[in-house]
Amino acid sequence: MIAAMPLMIIPFILYNLAMLGLMGDGGIAALQHDIIVLSMLSGAIWSMALGDLFIVIALVVLFFEILKATRTGPGNLINHILSMLVFIPFLVEFLLVQDAATQVFFILMTIALIDVIGGFAVSIRSAGRDVSIGL
């Protein structure tokens, strides 16, 4: 059952923790603070803000969710249902919560939608290959 847990809940929880002020600076202002600053060989300065890190984490999670979707079995349908149940709070929060109306949250919500649609598409495709016709 733990394998059916949608991993997209991780970026959702992280964003909400930042929104509640548990990551410093009292709310979503923490998303703008640089957490990584590197001097490149070209002389340019590259920086990554906390919000950018959340997007990177969500993309890594999406990769693992797509890998999970390639499995066939009874828990696969539950995984898709739970992924949809993670996307719905993303959408509701984006529409109703003022601090969730940011570009970072919109991108996280879009990644959650791609997880739902991609998971169904990959599962349907994988299931079609598993069907053997006795010819």
CSV table of N, CA, C and O in Angstrom, one decimal:
chain,number,residue,atom,x,y,z
A,1,MET,N,0.8,-1.2,0.0
A,1,MET,CA,0.0,0.0,0.0
A,1,MET,C,0.9,1.3,0.0
A,1,MET,O,0.5,2.3,-0.6
A,2,ILE,N,2.0,1.2,0.6
A,2,ILE,CA,2.9,2.4,0.7
A,2,ILE,C,3.4,2.7,-0.7
A,2,ILE,O,3.7,3.8,-1.0
A,3,ALA,N,3.5,1.7,-1.6
A,3,ALA,CA,4.0,1.9,-2.9
A,3,ALA,C,3.0,2.6,-3.8
A,3,ALA,O,3.3,3.3,-4.7
A,4,ALA,N,1.7,2.6,-3.3
A,4,ALA,CA,0.6,3.3,-4.1
A,4,ALA,C,0.6,4.7,-3.7
A,4,ALA,O,-0.2,5.5,-4.3
A,5,MET,N,1.3,5.1,-2.6
A,5,MET,CA,1.2,6.5,-2.2
A,5,MET,C,1.8,7.5,-3.3
A,5,MET,O,2.9,7.2,-3.8
A,6,PRO,N,1.0,8.5,-3.7
A,6,PRO,CA,1.5,9.4,-4.7
A,6,PRO,C,2.6,10.3,-4.1
A,6,PRO,O,2.5,10.9,-3.1
A,7,LEU,N,3.8,10.3,-4.8
A,7,LEU,CA,4.9,11.1,-4.3
A,7,LEU,C,4.7,12.6,-4.5
A,7,LEU,O,5.5,13.4,-3.9
A,8,MET,N,3.8,13.0,-5.3
A,8,MET,CA,3.5,14.4,-5.6
A,8,MET,C,3.0,15.1,-4.3
A,8,MET,O,3.0,16.3,-4.2
A,9,ILE,N,2.7,14.3,-3.3
A,9,ILE,CA,2.3,14.9,-2.0
A,9,ILE,C,3.5,15.6,-1.4
A,9,ILE,O,3.3,16.6,-0.6
A,10,ILE,N,4.7,15.2,-1.7
A,10,ILE,CA,5.9,15.8,-1.1
A,10,ILE,C,6.1,17.3,-1.5
A,10,ILE,O,6.2,18.1,-0.6
A,11,PRO,N,6.1,17.7,-2.8
A,11,PRO,CA,6.1,19.1,-3.1
A,11,PRO,C,5.0,19.9,-2.5
A,11,PRO,O,5.1,21.1,-2.1
A,12,PHE,N,3.8,19.3,-2.5
A,12,PHE,CA,2.6,19.9,-2.0
A,12,PHE,C,2.8,20.3,-0.5
A,12,PHE,O,2.5,21.4,-0.1
A,13,ILE,N,3.3,19.3,0.3
A,13,ILE,CA,3.6,19.6,1.7
A,13,ILE,C,4.7,20.6,1.9
A,13,ILE,O,4.6,21.5,2.7
A,14,LEU,N,5.7,20.5,1.1
A,14,LEU,CA,6.8,21.5,1.2
A,14,LEU,C,6.4,22.9,1.0
A,14,LEU,O,6.7,23.8,1.7
A,15,TYR,N,5.6,23.1,-0.1
A,15,TYR,CA,5.1,24.4,-0.4
A,15,TYR,C,4.2,24.9,0.7
A,15,TYR,O,4.3,26.1,1.1
A,16,ASN,N,3.3,24.1,1.3
A,16,ASN,CA,2.4,24.5,2.3
A,16,ASN,C,3.2,24.8,3.6
A,16,ASN,O,2.8,25.7,4.4
A,17,LEU,N,4.3,24.1,3.9
A,17,LEU,CA,5.1,24.4,5.0
A,17,LEU,C,5.8,25.8,4.8
A,17,LEU,O,5.9,26.6,5.8
A,18,ALA,N,6.2,26.1,3.6
A,18,ALA,CA,6.8,27.4,3.3
A,18,ALA,C,5.7,28.5,3.4
A,18,ALA,O,6.0,29.6,4.0
A,19,MET,N,4.5,28.2,3.0
A,19,MET,CA,3.4,29.1,3.0
A,19,MET,C,3.1,29.5,4.5
A,19,MET,O,2.7,30.6,4.8
A,20,LEU,N,3.2,28.5,5.4
A,20,LEU,CA,2.8,28.7,6.8
A,20,LEU,C,4.0,29.4,7.5
A,20,LEU,O,3.8,29.7,8.7
A,21,GLY,N,5.1,29.6,6.9
A,21,GLY,CA,6.2,30.3,7.5
A,21,GLY,C,7.2,29.4,8.2
A,21,GLY,O,8.0,29.9,9.0
A,22,LEU,N,7.1,28.1,8.0
A,22,LEU,CA,8.0,27.2,8.7
A,22,LEU,C,9.4,27.0,8.0
A,22,LEU,O,10.2,26.3,8.5
A,23,MET,N,9.6,27.8,6.9
A,23,MET,CA,10.9,27.7,6.2
A,23,MET,C,11.5,29.1,6.2
A,23,MET,O,12.4,29.4,5.4
A,24,GLY,N,11.1,29.9,7.2
A,24,GLY,CA,11.7,31.2,7.3
A,24,GLY,C,11.0,32.3,6.6
A,24,GLY,O,10.2,32.1,5.7
A,25,ASP,N,11.2,33.6,7.1
A,25,ASP,CA,10.7,34.8,6.5
A,25,ASP,C,9.2,34.9,6.4
A,25,ASP,O,8.6,35.7,5.7
A,26,GLY,N,8.5,34.1,7.2
A,26,GLY,CA,7.0,34.3,7.4
A,26,GLY,C,6.2,34.2,6.1
A,26,GLY,O,5.6,35.1,5.7
A,27,GLY,N,6.2,33.1,5.4
A,27,GLY,CA,5.4,32.9,4.3
A,27,GLY,C,6.1,32.6,3.0
A,27,GLY,O,7.2,32.2,3.0
A,28,ILE,N,5.4,33.0,1.9
A,28,ILE,CA,5.9,32.7,0.6
A,28,ILE,C,7.1,33.5,0.2
A,28,ILE,O,7.7,33.3,-0.8
A,29,ALA,N,7.4,34.5,1.0
A,29,ALA,CA,8.7,35.3,0.7
A,29,ALA,C,9.9,34.4,0.8
A,29,ALA,O,10.9,34.7,0.1
A,30,ALA,N,9.8,33.3,1.5
A,30,ALA,CA,10.9,32.4,1.6
A,30,ALA,C,11.2,31.7,0.3
A,30,ALA,O,12.4,31.3,0.1
A,31,LEU,N,10.3,31.7,-0.6
A,31,LEU,CA,10.5,31.0,-1.9
A,31,LEU,C,11.4,31.8,-2.8
A,31,LEU,O,12.0,31.2,-3.7
A,32,GLN,N,11.6,33.1,-2.5
A,32,GLN,CA,12.5,33.9,-3.3
A,32,GLN,C,13.9,33.9,-2.8
A,32,GLN,O,14.8,34.4,-3.5
A,33,HIS,N,14.2,33.4,-1.6
A,33,HIS,CA,15.5,33.4,-1.1
A,33,HIS,C,16.4,32.4,-1.8
A,33,HIS,O,16.0,31.2,-1.9
A,34,ASP,N,17.6,32.8,-2.1
A,34,ASP,CA,18.6,31.9,-2.8
A,34,ASP,C,19.1,30.9,-1.7
A,34,ASP,O,19.5,31.3,-0.6
A,35,ILE,N,19.1,29.6,-2.1
A,35,ILE,CA,19.7,28.6,-1.2
A,35,ILE,C,21.0,28.0,-1.8
A,35,ILE,O,21.8,27.5,-1.0
A,36,ILE,N,21.2,28.2,-3.1
A,36,ILE,CA,22.4,27.8,-3.7
A,36,ILE,C,22.9,28.9,-4.6
A,36,ILE,O,22.1,29.5,-5.4
A,37,VAL,N,24.1,29.3,-4.4
A,37,VAL,CA,24.7,30.4,-5.2
A,37,VAL,C,26.1,29.9,-5.7
A,37,VAL,O,26.9,29.6,-4.8
A,38,LEU,N,26.3,29.7,-7.0
A,38,LEU,CA,27.6,29.2,-7.5
A,38,LEU,C,28.2,30.2,-8.5
A,38,LEU,O,27.5,30.8,-9.3
A,39,SER,N,29.5,30.3,-8.4
A,39,SER,CA,30.2,31.1,-9.4
A,39,SER,C,30.6,30.1,-10.5
A,39,SER,O,31.3,29.1,-10.3
A,40,MET,N,30.2,30.4,-11.7
A,40,MET,CA,30.4,29.6,-12.9
A,40,MET,C,31.8,29.9,-13.5
A,40,MET,O,32.4,30.9,-13.3
A,41,LEU,N,32.3,29.0,-14.3
A,41,LEU,CA,33.5,29.2,-15.0
A,41,LEU,C,33.5,30.4,-15.9
A,41,LEU,O,34.5,31.0,-16.2
A,42,SER,N,32.3,30.7,-16.5
A,42,SER,CA,32.2,31.8,-17.4
A,42,SER,C,32.3,33.2,-16.6
A,42,SER,O,32.3,34.2,-17.2
A,43,GLY,N,32.2,33.1,-15.3
A,43,GLY,CA,32.2,34.3,-14.5
A,43,GLY,C,30.8,34.7,-14.1
A,43,GLY,O,30.7,35.6,-13.2
A,44,ALA,N,29.8,34.1,-14.6
A,44,ALA,CA,28.4,34.4,-14.2
A,44,ALA,C,28.1,33.8,-12.8
A,44,ALA,O,28.8,32.8,-12.4
A,45,ILE,N,27.2,34.3,-12.2
A,45,ILE,CA,26.7,33.8,-10.9
A,45,ILE,C,25.4,33.1,-11.1
A,45,ILE,O,24.4,33.7,-11.6
A,46,TRP,N,25.3,31.8,-10.7
A,46,TRP,CA,24.1,31.0,-10.9
A,46,TRP,C,23.5,30.9,-9.5
A,46,TRP,O,24.2,30.5,-8.5
A,47,SER,N,22.2,31.1,-9.4
A,47,SER,CA,21.6,30.9,-8.1
A,47,SER,C,20.3,30.2,-8.2
A,47,SER,O,19.7,30.2,-9.3
A,48,MET,N,19.9,29.5,-7.2
A,48,MET,CA,18.7,28.7,-7.1
A,48,MET,C,17.9,29.1,-5.9
A,48,MET,O,18.4,29.0,-4.8
A,49,ALA,N,16.7,29.6,-6.1
A,49,ALA,CA,15.8,30.0,-4.9
A,49,ALA,C,15.1,28.7,-4.4
A,49,ALA,O,15.1,27.7,-5.1
A,50,LEU,N,14.5,28.9,-3.3
A,50,LEU,CA,13.8,27.7,-2.6
A,50,LEU,C,12.6,27.3,-3.5
A,50,LEU,O,12.4,26.1,-3.7
A,51,GLY,N,11.9,28.2,-4.1
A,51,GLY,CA,10.8,27.9,-5.0
A,51,GLY,C,11.3,27.1,-6.2
A,51,GLY,O,10.7,26.1,-6.7
A,52,ASP,N,12.5,27.4,-6.8
A,52,ASP,CA,13.1,26.7,-7.9
A,52,ASP,C,13.4,25.3,-7.4
A,52,ASP,O,13.3,24.3,-8.2
A,53,LEU,N,13.9,25.1,-6.2
A,53,LEU,CA,14.2,23.8,-5.7
A,53,LEU,C,13.0,22.9,-5.6
A,53,LEU,O,13.0,21.7,-5.9
A,54,PHE,N,11.9,23.5,-5.2
A,54,PHE,CA,10.6,22.8,-5.1
A,54,PHE,C,10.2,22.3,-6.5
A,54,PHE,O,9.8,21.1,-6.6
A,55,ILE,N,10.4,23.0,-7.5
A,55,ILE,CA,10.1,22.6,-8.9
A,55,ILE,C,11.0,21.5,-9.3
A,55,ILE,O,10.6,20.5,-9.9
A,56,VAL,N,12.3,21.5,-9.0
A,56,VAL,CA,13.2,20.5,-9.3
A,56,VAL,C,12.8,19.2,-8.5
A,56,VAL,O,12.8,18.1,-9.1
A,57,ILE,N,12.5,19.3,-7.3
A,57,ILE,CA,12.0,18.1,-6.5
A,57,ILE,C,10.8,17.5,-7.2
A,57,ILE,O,10.7,16.3,-7.3
A,58,ALA,N,9.8,18.4,-7.6
A,58,ALA,CA,8.6,17.9,-8.2
A,58,ALA,C,8.9,17.2,-9.5
A,58,ALA,O,8.3,16.2,-9.8
A,59,LEU,N,9.9,17.7,-10.3
A,59,LEU,CA,10.3,17.0,-11.5
A,59,LEU,C,10.9,15.6,-11.3
A,59,LEU,O,10.6,14.7,-12.0
A,60,VAL,N,11.7,15.5,-10.2
A,60,VAL,CA,12.3,14.2,-9.9
A,60,VAL,C,11.2,13.3,-9.4
A,60,VAL,O,11.2,12.1,-9.8
A,61,VAL,N,10.3,13.8,-8.6
A,61,VAL,CA,9.2,13.0,-8.2
A,61,VAL,C,8.3,12.5,-9.4
A,61,VAL,O,7.9,11.4,-9.4
A,62,LEU,N,8.1,13.4,-10.3
A,62,LEU,CA,7.3,13.0,-11.5
A,62,LEU,C,8.0,11.9,-12.3
A,62,LEU,O,7.3,11.0,-12.7
A,63,PHE,N,9.3,11.9,-12.4
A,63,PHE,CA,10.1,10.8,-13.0
A,63,PHE,C,9.7,9.5,-12.3
A,63,PHE,O,9.4,8.5,-13.0
A,64,PHE,N,9.8,9.5,-11.0
A,64,PHE,CA,9.5,8.2,-10.3
A,64,PHE,C,8.1,7.8,-10.4
A,64,PHE,O,7.7,6.6,-10.4
A,65,GLU,N,7.2,8.8,-10.4
A,65,GLU,CA,5.7,8.5,-10.6
A,65,GLU,C,5.5,7.8,-12.0
A,65,GLU,O,4.7,6.9,-12.1
A,66,ILE,N,6.2,8.3,-13.0
A,66,ILE,CA,6.0,7.7,-14.3
A,66,ILE,C,6.6,6.3,-14.3
A,66,ILE,O,6.0,5.4,-14.9
A,67,LEU,N,7.7,6.1,-13.6
A,67,LEU,CA,8.2,4.8,-13.5
A,67,LEU,C,7.3,3.8,-12.8
A,67,LEU,O,7.1,2.7,-13.2
A,68,LYS,N,6.6,4.3,-11.7
A,68,LYS,CA,5.6,3.5,-11.0
A,68,LYS,C,4.4,3.2,-11.9
A,68,LYS,O,3.8,2.1,-11.8
A,69,ALA,N,4.1,4.1,-12.8
A,69,ALA,CA,2.9,3.8,-13.7
A,69,ALA,C,3.2,2.7,-14.7
A,69,ALA,O,2.2,2.2,-15.2
A,70,THR,N,4.4,2.4,-14.9
A,70,THR,CA,4.7,1.3,-15.9
A,70,THR,C,4.5,-0.1,-15.3
A,70,THR,O,4.4,-1.1,-16.1
A,71,ARG,N,4.3,-0.2,-14.0
A,71,ARG,CA,4.0,-1.5,-13.4
A,71,ARG,C,2.6,-1.8,-13.6
A,71,ARG,O,1.7,-0.9,-13.7
A,72,THR,N,2.3,-3.1,-13.7
A,72,THR,CA,0.9,-3.5,-13.8
A,72,THR,C,0.6,-4.3,-12.5
A,72,THR,O,1.5,-5.0,-12.0
A,73,GLY,N,-0.5,-4.2,-12.1
A,73,GLY,CA,-0.9,-4.9,-10.9
A,73,GLY,C,-2.1,-4.2,-10.2
A,73,GLY,O,-2.6,-3.2,-10.7
A,74,PRO,N,-2.6,-4.8,-9.2
A,74,PRO,CA,-3.8,-4.3,-8.5
A,74,PRO,C,-3.6,-2.9,-7.9
A,74,PRO,O,-4.6,-2.2,-7.8
A,75,GLY,N,-2.5,-2.6,-7.4
A,75,GLY,CA,-2.2,-1.4,-6.7
A,75,GLY,C,-2.1,-0.2,-7.7
A,75,GLY,O,-2.1,1.0,-7.2
A,76,ASN,N,-2.0,-0.5,-8.9
A,76,ASN,CA,-1.8,0.6,-9.9
A,76,ASN,C,-3.0,1.5,-10.0
A,76,ASN,O,-2.8,2.7,-10.1
A,77,LEU,N,-4.2,1.0,-10.0
A,77,LEU,CA,-5.4,1.8,-10.1
A,77,LEU,C,-5.5,2.7,-8.8
A,77,LEU,O,-5.9,3.8,-8.9
A,78,ILE,N,-5.2,2.1,-7.7
A,78,ILE,CA,-5.2,2.9,-6.4
A,78,ILE,C,-4.2,4.1,-6.5
A,78,ILE,O,-4.5,5.2,-6.1
A,79,ASN,N,-3.0,3.8,-7.1
A,79,ASN,CA,-2.0,4.9,-7.3
A,79,ASN,C,-2.6,6.0,-8.1
A,79,ASN,O,-2.4,7.2,-7.8
A,80,HIS,N,-3.3,5.7,-9.2
A,80,HIS,CA,-3.9,6.7,-10.1
A,80,HIS,C,-5.0,7.5,-9.3
A,80,HIS,O,-5.1,8.7,-9.5
A,81,ILE,N,-5.8,6.8,-8.6
A,81,ILE,CA,-6.8,7.5,-7.8
A,81,ILE,C,-6.2,8.4,-6.8
A,81,ILE,O,-6.7,9.6,-6.7
A,82,LEU,N,-5.2,8.0,-6.1
A,82,LEU,CA,-4.6,8.8,-5.1
A,82,LEU,C,-3.8,10.0,-5.7
A,82,LEU,O,-3.8,11.1,-5.2
A,83,SER,N,-3.3,9.8,-6.9
A,83,SER,CA,-2.6,10.9,-7.6
A,83,SER,C,-3.7,12.0,-8.0
A,83,SER,O,-3.4,13.2,-7.9
A,84,MET,N,-4.8,11.5,-8.4
A,84,MET,CA,-5.9,12.5,-8.7
A,84,MET,C,-6.4,13.2,-7.4
A,84,MET,O,-6.6,14.4,-7.4
A,85,LEU,N,-6.4,12.5,-6.3
A,85,LEU,CA,-6.7,13.1,-5.0
A,85,LEU,C,-5.7,14.0,-4.5
A,85,LEU,O,-5.9,14.8,-3.6
A,86,VAL,N,-4.5,14.0,-5.0
A,86,VAL,CA,-3.4,15.0,-4.7
A,86,VAL,C,-3.6,16.2,-5.6
A,86,VAL,O,-3.4,17.3,-5.2
A,87,PHE,N,-3.9,15.9,-6.9
A,87,PHE,CA,-4.1,17.1,-7.8
A,87,PHE,C,-5.3,18.0,-7.4
A,87,PHE,O,-5.2,19.2,-7.5
A,88,ILE,N,-6.3,17.4,-6.9
A,88,ILE,CA,-7.5,18.2,-6.6
A,88,ILE,C,-7.2,19.2,-5.5
A,88,ILE,O,-7.6,20.4,-5.7
A,89,PRO,N,-6.5,18.9,-4.4
A,89,PRO,CA,-6.1,19.9,-3.5
A,89,PRO,C,-5.2,21.0,-4.1
A,89,PRO,O,-5.3,22.2,-3.7
A,90,PHE,N,-4.3,20.6,-5.0
A,90,PHE,CA,-3.5,21.6,-5.7
A,90,PHE,C,-4.4,22.6,-6.4
A,90,PHE,O,-4.2,23.8,-6.2
A,91,LEU,N,-5.4,22.1,-7.1
A,91,LEU,CA,-6.2,23.0,-7.9
A,91,LEU,C,-7.1,23.9,-7.0
A,91,LEU,O,-7.2,25.1,-7.2
A,92,VAL,N,-7.7,23.2,-5.9
A,92,VAL,CA,-8.5,24.0,-5.0
A,92,VAL,C,-7.7,25.1,-4.3
A,92,VAL,O,-8.1,26.2,-4.1
A,93,GLU,N,-6.5,24.7,-3.8
A,93,GLU,CA,-5.7,25.7,-3.1
A,93,GLU,C,-5.2,26.8,-4.1
A,93,GLU,O,-5.2,27.9,-3.7
A,94,PHE,N,-4.9,26.5,-5.3
A,94,PHE,CA,-4.5,27.5,-6.3
A,94,PHE,C,-5.6,28.5,-6.5
A,94,PHE,O,-5.4,29.7,-6.6
A,95,LEU,N,-6.9,28.0,-6.5
A,95,LEU,CA,-8.0,28.9,-6.8
A,95,LEU,C,-8.5,29.7,-5.6
A,95,LEU,O,-9.0,30.8,-5.7
A,96,LEU,N,-8.3,29.1,-4.4
A,96,LEU,CA,-8.9,29.7,-3.2
A,96,LEU,C,-8.0,30.3,-2.2
A,96,LEU,O,-8.4,31.1,-1.4
A,97,VAL,N,-6.7,30.0,-2.2
A,97,VAL,CA,-5.7,30.5,-1.2
A,97,VAL,C,-4.9,31.5,-1.9
A,97,VAL,O,-4.2,31.3,-2.9
A,98,GLN,N,-4.8,32.7,-1.3
A,98,GLN,CA,-4.1,33.8,-1.9
A,98,GLN,C,-2.6,33.5,-2.0
A,98,GLN,O,-2.0,33.9,-3.0
A,99,ASP,N,-2.0,32.9,-1.0
A,99,ASP,CA,-0.6,32.7,-1.0
A,99,ASP,C,-0.2,31.5,-2.0
A,99,ASP,O,1.0,31.3,-2.3
A,100,ALA,N,-1.2,30.8,-2.5
A,100,ALA,CA,-0.9,29.8,-3.5
A,100,ALA,C,-1.0,30.2,-4.9
A,100,ALA,O,-0.7,29.5,-5.8
A,101,ALA,N,-1.3,31.5,-5.1
A,101,ALA,CA,-1.5,32.0,-6.5
A,101,ALA,C,-0.1,32.6,-6.9
A,101,ALA,O,0.1,33.8,-7.1
A,102,THR,N,0.9,31.7,-7.0
A,102,THR,CA,2.2,32.1,-7.4
A,102,THR,C,2.6,31.2,-8.6
A,102,THR,O,2.0,30.2,-8.9
A,103,GLN,N,3.6,31.6,-9.3
A,103,GLN,CA,4.1,30.9,-10.5
A,103,GLN,C,4.6,29.5,-10.0
A,103,GLN,O,4.5,28.5,-10.7
A,104,VAL,N,5.3,29.5,-8.9
A,104,VAL,CA,5.9,28.2,-8.4
A,104,VAL,C,4.8,27.2,-8.1
A,104,VAL,O,4.8,26.0,-8.5
A,105,PHE,N,3.7,27.6,-7.4
A,105,PHE,CA,2.6,26.7,-7.1
A,105,PHE,C,1.9,26.3,-8.4
A,105,PHE,O,1.5,25.1,-8.5
A,106,PHE,N,1.7,27.2,-9.4
A,106,PHE,CA,1.1,26.8,-10.6
A,106,PHE,C,1.9,25.8,-11.3
A,106,PHE,O,1.3,24.8,-11.9
A,107,ILE,N,3.2,25.9,-11.4
A,107,ILE,CA,4.1,24.9,-12.0
A,107,ILE,C,4.0,23.6,-11.3
A,107,ILE,O,3.9,22.5,-11.9
A,108,LEU,N,4.0,23.6,-9.9
A,108,LEU,CA,3.8,22.4,-9.2
A,108,LEU,C,2.5,21.7,-9.5
A,108,LEU,O,2.4,20.5,-9.6
A,109,MET,N,1.4,22.5,-9.6
A,109,MET,CA,0.1,22.0,-9.9
A,109,MET,C,0.1,21.4,-11.3
A,109,MET,O,-0.5,20.3,-11.5
A,110,THR,N,0.7,22.0,-12.2
A,110,THR,CA,0.8,21.5,-13.6
A,110,THR,C,1.6,20.2,-13.6
A,110,THR,O,1.2,19.2,-14.3
A,111,ILE,N,2.6,20.1,-12.9
A,111,ILE,CA,3.4,18.8,-12.8
A,111,ILE,C,2.5,17.7,-12.2
A,111,ILE,O,2.5,16.6,-12.6
A,112,ALA,N,1.7,18.1,-11.2
A,112,ALA,CA,0.7,17.1,-10.6
A,112,ALA,C,-0.3,16.7,-11.7
A,112,ALA,O,-0.7,15.5,-11.7
A,113,LEU,N,-0.7,17.6,-12.5
A,113,LEU,CA,-1.7,17.2,-13.6
A,113,LEU,C,-1.0,16.3,-14.6
A,113,LEU,O,-1.6,15.3,-15.0
A,114,ILE,N,0.2,16.6,-14.9
A,114,ILE,CA,1.0,15.7,-15.9
A,114,ILE,C,1.1,14.3,-15.2
A,114,ILE,O,1.1,13.3,-16.0
A,115,ASP,N,1.4,14.3,-13.9
A,115,ASP,CA,1.5,13.0,-13.2
A,115,ASP,C,0.2,12.2,-13.4
A,115,ASP,O,0.2,11.0,-13.7
A,116,VAL,N,-1.0,12.8,-13.2
A,116,VAL,CA,-2.3,12.1,-13.4
A,116,VAL,C,-2.5,11.7,-14.8
A,116,VAL,O,-2.7,10.5,-15.1
A,117,ILE,N,-2.4,12.6,-15.7
A,117,ILE,CA,-2.6,12.2,-17.2
A,117,ILE,C,-1.6,11.3,-17.7
A,117,ILE,O,-1.9,10.3,-18.3
A,118,GLY,N,-0.3,11.5,-17.4
A,118,GLY,CA,0.8,10.6,-17.8
A,118,GLY,C,0.7,9.3,-17.2
A,118,GLY,O,0.9,8.3,-17.9
A,119,GLY,N,0.3,9.2,-16.0
A,119,GLY,CA,0.2,7.9,-15.3
A,119,GLY,C,-0.9,7.1,-16.0
A,119,GLY,O,-0.7,5.9,-16.2
A,120,PHE,N,-2.1,7.7,-16.3
A,120,PHE,CA,-3.1,6.9,-16.9
A,120,PHE,C,-2.7,6.5,-18.3
A,120,PHE,O,-2.9,5.4,-18.8
A,121,ALA,N,-2.0,7.4,-19.1
A,121,ALA,CA,-1.6,7.1,-20.4
A,121,ALA,C,-0.6,6.0,-20.5
A,121,ALA,O,-0.7,5.0,-21.3
A,122,VAL,N,0.4,6.0,-19.6
A,122,VAL,CA,1.4,5.0,-19.5
A,122,VAL,C,0.8,3.7,-19.1
A,122,VAL,O,1.2,2.6,-19.7
A,123,SER,N,-0.1,3.7,-18.1
A,123,SER,CA,-0.7,2.4,-17.7
A,123,SER,C,-1.6,1.8,-18.8
A,123,SER,O,-1.5,0.6,-19.0
A,124,ILE,N,-2.3,2.6,-19.5
A,124,ILE,CA,-3.1,2.1,-20.6
A,124,ILE,C,-2.2,1.5,-21.7
A,124,ILE,O,-2.5,0.4,-22.2
A,125,ARG,N,-1.1,2.2,-22.0
A,125,ARG,CA,-0.2,1.7,-23.0
A,125,ARG,C,0.5,0.4,-22.5
A,125,ARG,O,0.6,-0.6,-23.3
A,126,SER,N,0.9,0.3,-21.3
A,126,SER,CA,1.5,-0.9,-20.7
A,126,SER,C,0.6,-2.0,-20.7
A,126,SER,O,0.9,-3.2,-21.0
A,127,ALA,N,-0.7,-1.8,-20.3
A,127,ALA,CA,-1.7,-2.8,-20.2
A,127,ALA,C,-2.0,-3.4,-21.6
A,127,ALA,O,-2.2,-4.6,-21.8
A,128,GLY,N,-2.0,-2.5,-22.6
A,128,GLY,CA,-2.2,-3.0,-24.0
A,128,GLY,C,-1.1,-3.9,-24.5
A,128,GLY,O,-1.4,-4.9,-25.3
A,129,ARG,N,0.1,-3.8,-24.0
A,129,ARG,CA,1.2,-4.7,-24.4
A,129,ARG,C,1.1,-6.0,-23.6
A,129,ARG,O,1.7,-7.0,-24.1
A,130,ASP,N,0.5,-6.0,-22.5
A,130,ASP,CA,0.4,-7.2,-21.7
A,130,ASP,C,-0.7,-8.2,-22.2
A,130,ASP,O,-0.7,-9.3,-21.8
A,131,VAL,N,-1.6,-7.6,-23.0
A,131,VAL,CA,-2.7,-8.5,-23.5
A,131,VAL,C,-2.1,-9.4,-24.6
A,131,VAL,O,-1.5,-8.9,-25.6
A,132,SER,N,-2.3,-10.6,-24.5
A,132,SER,CA,-1.8,-11.5,-25.6
A,132,SER,C,-3.1,-12.2,-26.2
A,132,SER,O,-4.0,-12.6,-25.5
A,133,ILE,N,-3.0,-12.2,-27.5
A,133,ILE,CA,-4.1,-12.8,-28.2
A,133,ILE,C,-3.7,-14.2,-28.7
A,133,ILE,O,-2.6,-14.3,-29.3
A,134,GLY,N,-4.4,-15.2,-28.4
A,134,GLY,CA,-4.1,-16.6,-28.8
A,134,GLY,C,-4.2,-16.8,-30.3
A,134,GLY,O,-5.2,-17.4,-30.7
A,135,LEU,N,-3.3,-16.4,-31.1
A,135,LEU,CA,-3.3,-16.6,-32.5
A,135,LEU,C,-2.4,-17.7,-32.9
A,135,LEU,O,-1.3,-18.0,-32.4
